Each structure stands twice: as C-alpha cells, then as structure tokens.
Amino acid sequence: MKDHARINRETSMTESGTRERLLCVAGPIFAAHGYDRVTIRELCAAAEVNIASVGYHFGDKMGLYRAVIQCVREQRLRRFPDSDNERSDPEKRILLIIRNLLSRMISEDESDWEIQLLIREIQRPTQVFETMVHECFVPQFQLLIDTLEELSQEKLPKYRLDQFALSVVGQCTYYAMGSGMIRILIPEAEREDHFDIDSLSVHIAAVTLAATRGGQALEHDEAIRKHLSAPITTERKQSSFFESNA
Amino acid sequence: MKDHARINRETSMTESGTRERLLCVAGPIFAAHGYDRVTIRELCAAAEVNIASVGYHFGDKMGLYRAVIQCVREQRLRRFPDSDNERSDPEKRILLIIRNLLSRMISEDESDWEIQLLIREIQRPTQVFETMVHECFVPQFQLLIDTLEELSQEKLPKYRLDQFALSVVGQCTYYAMGSGMIRILIPEAEREDHFDIDSLSVHIAAVTLAATRGGQALEHDEAIRKHLSAPITTERKQSSFFESNA
DNA sequence: AACTATTTTAAACAATTGTTTAACTCGGTG
DNA sequence: CACCGAGTTAAACAATTGTTTAAAATAGTT
C-alpha cells in the first residue's frame, strides 16, 4: 500500500505530477498558516488532487510537511552553493554577513514563504529542526565567528566570540520574529526612513564593531561587574520588561 | 443566556468558583501547548468543571483565552507597581533593565507560563496583542530609550535611539525565541558557564555601552557607509544565513 | 488483447472539535 | 409553597479533522 510511495520517493521514477504539485503547493500554505491550521483538504484543493493523495504519496500529513522542509533545504543548498567573500577586510565581511542575514529576515519578496517556514521551525522546533540547523545554520554561524575573531585585535576566548555572534544574530532575527511588536513601537514614517535593510545593517555592524574593537568592551565589562555585586538582586524581582512603569 | 456571564464578569458578584478555577487552570495549559492545540475538554477536565462552563462564563474559547491574557496583565500590573530605580547613573540603570529583560526571557522558574504565554502572543499576534503591547511593553521601551539617551553624551536623533533600543531588546529576546537553536549552536558546558543571566546581562550591557558611548559609533557608521556603495548589491543574493557555506 | 502493477478517485471512516440544548439543582423572594 | 433567575450538568449537536477503503482508471509488459 504505502510501499509504492516509498519506492516512488526513493527512486523517483515516476513523474505523475500529483506528488510534485502537492509538494509545491504545500510550502507556501504551511508557511502562511502553520502546520496545525492547515488541513489536508485545503492542500489537496489547492493542488487540485484527490484527498487521498497525500496519504498515498507521503503516508501522512506530517510526512508531507517533512518532505516540504527537506525540499526547501535541498533547493536552497543547490541554489546558493558557496559564497566566496573570503579575502577582504573583516569590517566589510561582517557588514556583508549582517546584510545577508537581514535581507533574509525582513521579508519583501514574494517568495518569502521559505523563510517563514524556517522561522516557524525555529520558533517551534519539530523533528526536522536539528538536522536543518546542522546543515544550514551551523556553517554560517561559524563563518560569523571567524569574522568576529579576525575583527577583534586581541585574542578572545571562545565563549566571548559566541556571545558576540549571538548578539549579531539576535539583533537581526528580532526584526523577523518581533516584527509585530516593532510595527507598534516604531512609527511607520520612521520605520520606512531608517529601518530598511541598508540602515539597519549599518547600525548593527557599527554596534558590533564598537563592541568587539579593542579591549574597551572588556574594560567596560569589568567596570560593570562592580555594579553587579549586591544591589541588583534586591531589585531583581521588582520590575520587568513586561510591566508598566508609568 | 450569555448575558448572565457578562453581568457576572462586570460586577463580579458571585464567587461560584468554576469561573475562577477555569481561569487559573487555562493559563499554564495555553502557555504550554498554544491556543490551537488546547481543547475545551482538556481545560474543563483540568479545572474539574463541566464542558459547557467555558461557553457559559466566557461565551467562547477565544473569550476564555482573552480573559486569561487580561488576567495575566492585570495581575502583573498589580504585582509590580512602579520600580523606583530613577536616580542612579545610567550605566547601572541600563544593566538593571537588561537584567530584568533577561530574567523574564530565560525561563528557570516554574511560574514561567505567563512569559511563555506573552511570547506566544508576540510570535503570533491575535486581537489581544495590540492592547497588551501598549499597556505593558511601550512604557518599558520608553524607559529603555530614556536611559539610552542619558547614556550617550551627545544628542542622538530619535531613530538612532530606537535602533539602539531594538538592539538591546533583540539581543535579549533571542535567548527566549531562539533557545532551540542556541541549544544546538552552543555546547552545554559553555552554556552553563557563560550564558547565565549574570554573564549575559554584563555582556549585552557592555555591547550597548560600547556602541552608544561617544561618537565613535557614528564614526564607524561613516566608515562603514563607504563600503556600502556598490559591491554589496552584487553579492546580495549570493549567500544567506540559511545557506551552507562549507 | 489480456494481465499486472501503479495511481487516482469517490466515498466513508472513526475520532475529535467547539458549541448548544434542555433538563436540572440550588438559593433567595414574593 | 410556588416562583424565578443564576449556575450546573449530561447529552447531543453539527462540523471538521486525518485517515482509510475498495473500486475505477491508467500505464506498462508480455
């Protein structure tokens, strides 16, 4: 019964069309509404195939979802083979990395459903998540760390580089994950003028450079640590970002 | 029919218990599994009330959810009235703000379901989202901006302060939203040693201070802008954070 | 053409969903 | 006591869900 589908998937001998149509249609829909809110009937209606097709070709609704994720991954790996911005000054490289990160996060294109899908995986990981991270995110993260290491004149311990790298990633991804909040916090006019990809990548790159350049960051680190002894724990539970203050 | 419930809710005359029990039980469950994956029967079974109770007291499943959100909000507003860390040097204040932000993000307590619930609202906003942001997040965001303004010696334009503030918020919230990825990217030993609330708040505060202190950030800004002319757009679509590079 | 394997189809499946109904209990008031 | 409104209950509601079935259609081979 389902063995047919398995053989079909592995050898990919047939080009019947229904499997591919289903695979192509499911991506944007899953990305738009999330796994739970998408029904098999909705997918099959969009793909103009029978309701039983997903069960036959993918065995399961989750099987279709996993196939979609894997398809996106392979397609991206094939489309973006290797970037070769190896030899240039680290300041420029870090700007490029940040810029690429942001252009993937801030959605403007129409084919953004791939990023939306991956972001959903990041926010609520499933079984596919771990392999996805290892294949796609870890290498880029390592590239970011290498650049940061080259950027800082002095030798930094690994955990320090990781912290800086996560600061970069955090700043960038927030514009995707917290876009709803940003839309409220920042007026639209200001957003359009100073929160485009160019302005933001320059800003984040500047922050990163200022933080990593020289030992001044560590110097501040020590200056701050003096404050960190007693008085903080007392106010620790008094206020929070989620609480009103006015 | 539902008028009873409405009157009951407004005047809060009766203390029947089922409404309150439902309200208390629903919070953690919604936070744990999300709105969609929670069934009315599951909630009523946990609260040991009849299935029709939610329809009677809240009119709707969504009504119960909105009541839970509002309950959390009011409870937090009541519990944290006003923090009075007004007069102290801005370096210490920014550290306190970051620290509070992080302690809310990195979940260690058992009563973290409130934050989890709010984070779910941030990620996938519903109707309750906007009022929630205006009541809770906007004031704290303003406090952050005020501190940043005091921190920078020179006068910065508003959009600049907003960018810095979002950098702070982004770095902090990433440890909550991207925790799944961090768990993979950073080894566990390193995470336990250098990614606790204390270390991270010092790190983020140091980054923020280094970025806002003096005009050096802007100086870098200009230095970077020179790079930003032509060559970027060419490599714009070549690689991405999601793509492998090795 | 006949047979086989593979794919598609319409229909029904069983389970679960949110919501509603109508009877019922209880407490207080005339 | 009778009455009434508020609250609770069990049952059923209609709708939708993912999944399966068994027959029909298609393609490929001898």
XYZ file of C-alpha atoms in Angstrom, chain A residues 55-244:
190
model
C -1.804 9.669 2.335
C -0.681 7.652 -0.625
C 2.437 9.582 -1.555
C 3.589 10.809 1.821
C 1.875 8.387 4.130
C 0.908 11.126 6.482
C 0.245 14.807 6.840
C 3.444 15.059 8.827
C 5.194 13.138 6.074
C 4.171 15.782 3.588
C 5.371 18.509 5.919
C 8.727 16.861 6.383
C 9.057 16.393 2.648
C 8.347 20.081 2.151
C 11.010 21.103 4.656
C 13.574 18.796 3.145
C 12.700 20.030 -0.323
C 13.235 23.625 0.723
C 16.539 22.748 2.309
C 17.876 20.895 -0.710
C 16.653 23.548 -3.069
C 18.440 26.252 -1.111
C 21.618 24.260 -0.814
C 21.551 23.794 -4.551
C 20.711 27.371 -5.367
C 23.316 29.009 -3.084
C 26.417 26.836 -3.461
C 29.238 28.797 -1.848
C 29.814 32.430 -1.273
C 33.359 33.491 -1.901
C 33.752 36.665 0.092
C 36.790 35.172 1.746
C 39.538 37.679 1.300
C 38.545 41.166 2.243
C 38.899 43.230 5.377
C 36.800 41.848 8.220
C 34.875 45.102 8.595
C 33.442 44.671 5.155
C 32.844 40.967 5.672
C 30.898 41.476 8.859
C 28.760 44.046 7.125
C 28.047 41.620 4.326
C 27.130 38.864 6.713
C 24.787 41.113 8.655
C 23.304 42.381 5.463
C 22.603 38.904 4.165
C 21.115 37.916 7.471
C 18.796 40.890 7.438
C 17.739 40.532 3.836
C 16.615 37.017 4.676
C 14.781 38.168 7.767
C 12.982 41.251 6.578
C 10.542 39.904 4.068
C 9.927 41.919 0.990
C 9.997 39.411 -1.811
C 7.024 37.327 -2.746
C 8.824 34.018 -2.368
C 9.403 34.580 1.321
C 7.415 31.572 2.317
C 10.627 29.597 2.602
C 11.974 31.870 5.318
C 8.638 31.999 7.036
C 8.618 28.230 7.100
C 12.103 28.046 8.554
C 11.288 30.693 11.140
C 8.307 28.644 12.221
C 10.653 25.730 12.675
C 12.972 27.858 14.772
C 10.177 29.082 16.984
C 8.503 25.731 17.465
C 11.001 23.046 16.552
C 9.877 19.654 15.301
C 11.877 16.571 14.416
C 13.260 18.181 11.280
C 14.736 21.052 13.211
C 18.015 19.581 14.361
C 19.265 18.340 11.011
C 18.170 21.592 9.445
C 20.238 23.620 11.875
C 23.292 21.450 11.430
C 23.180 21.645 7.674
C 22.318 25.300 7.180
C 22.851 27.407 10.262
C 25.972 25.967 11.838
C 28.277 26.739 8.897
C 27.086 30.301 8.605
C 27.383 30.720 12.341
C 30.969 29.521 12.136
C 31.677 31.988 9.364
C 30.317 34.743 11.570
C 32.522 33.659 14.441
C 35.615 33.523 12.251
C 34.976 37.032 11.057
C 34.429 38.273 14.580
C 37.652 36.659 15.681
C 39.555 38.333 12.917
C 37.845 41.579 13.782
C 38.972 41.732 17.375
C 42.620 42.626 17.642
C 43.194 40.715 20.827
C 42.596 37.021 21.322
C 39.144 36.355 22.699
C 38.014 33.134 24.367
C 35.504 31.020 22.518
C 32.586 31.826 24.768
C 33.200 35.511 24.161
C 33.031 35.047 20.409
C 29.862 33.023 20.794
C 28.296 35.797 22.825
C 29.152 38.376 20.205
C 27.896 36.143 17.440
C 24.603 35.561 19.213
C 24.294 39.301 19.714
C 24.543 39.779 15.987
C 22.117 37.001 15.208
C 19.728 38.174 17.897
C 19.605 41.727 16.652
C 18.947 40.552 13.105
C 16.379 37.885 13.793
C 14.378 40.152 16.049
C 13.280 42.101 13.032
C 11.624 38.921 11.778
C 10.291 37.375 14.958
C 9.275 40.573 16.700
C 8.026 42.390 13.641
C 4.555 42.673 15.109
C 5.874 44.483 18.142
C 8.181 46.692 16.109
C 5.260 47.772 13.992
C 3.667 49.166 17.124
C 6.756 50.514 18.869
C 8.208 52.382 15.912
C 6.098 54.849 13.925
C 5.613 53.959 10.301
C 7.353 57.017 8.905
C 10.434 56.406 10.994
C 10.353 52.746 10.085
C 10.330 53.463 6.386
C 13.099 56.024 6.618
C 15.588 54.382 8.951
C 14.642 50.726 9.327
C 15.330 49.445 5.863
C 17.934 46.788 5.260
C 20.688 49.247 4.450
C 20.263 51.425 7.514
C 19.832 48.500 9.847
C 22.843 46.573 8.612
C 24.986 49.663 9.034
C 23.638 50.165 12.520
C 24.140 46.587 13.631
C 27.572 46.453 12.051
C 28.501 49.636 13.888
C 27.313 48.203 17.170
C 29.255 45.032 16.559
C 32.419 46.861 15.598
C 32.213 49.159 18.585
C 31.695 46.208 20.884
C 34.433 43.972 19.542
C 37.033 46.611 18.771
C 39.910 46.613 21.213
C 39.745 45.725 24.864
C 37.417 48.539 25.694
C 34.477 46.216 25.799
C 36.197 44.076 28.351
C 37.198 47.152 30.230
C 33.568 48.129 30.457
C 32.837 44.593 31.358
C 34.963 44.956 34.445
C 33.534 48.388 35.197
C 30.072 46.932 35.099
C 30.890 43.931 37.173
C 31.490 46.230 40.103
C 27.858 47.235 39.947
C 26.813 43.653 39.788
C 27.530 42.651 43.351
C 24.761 43.360 45.832
C 22.173 45.913 44.816
C 20.931 44.081 41.774
C 19.485 41.062 43.445
C 17.341 43.301 45.596
C 15.693 44.914 42.618
C 15.817 41.742 40.675
C 12.175 40.871 41.048
C 10.834 44.365 41.337
C 10.252 45.360 37.781
C 10.291 43.655 34.472
C 10.184 44.476 30.866
C 6.651 43.251 30.716
C 5.433 45.558 33.430
C 4.218 49.077 33.077
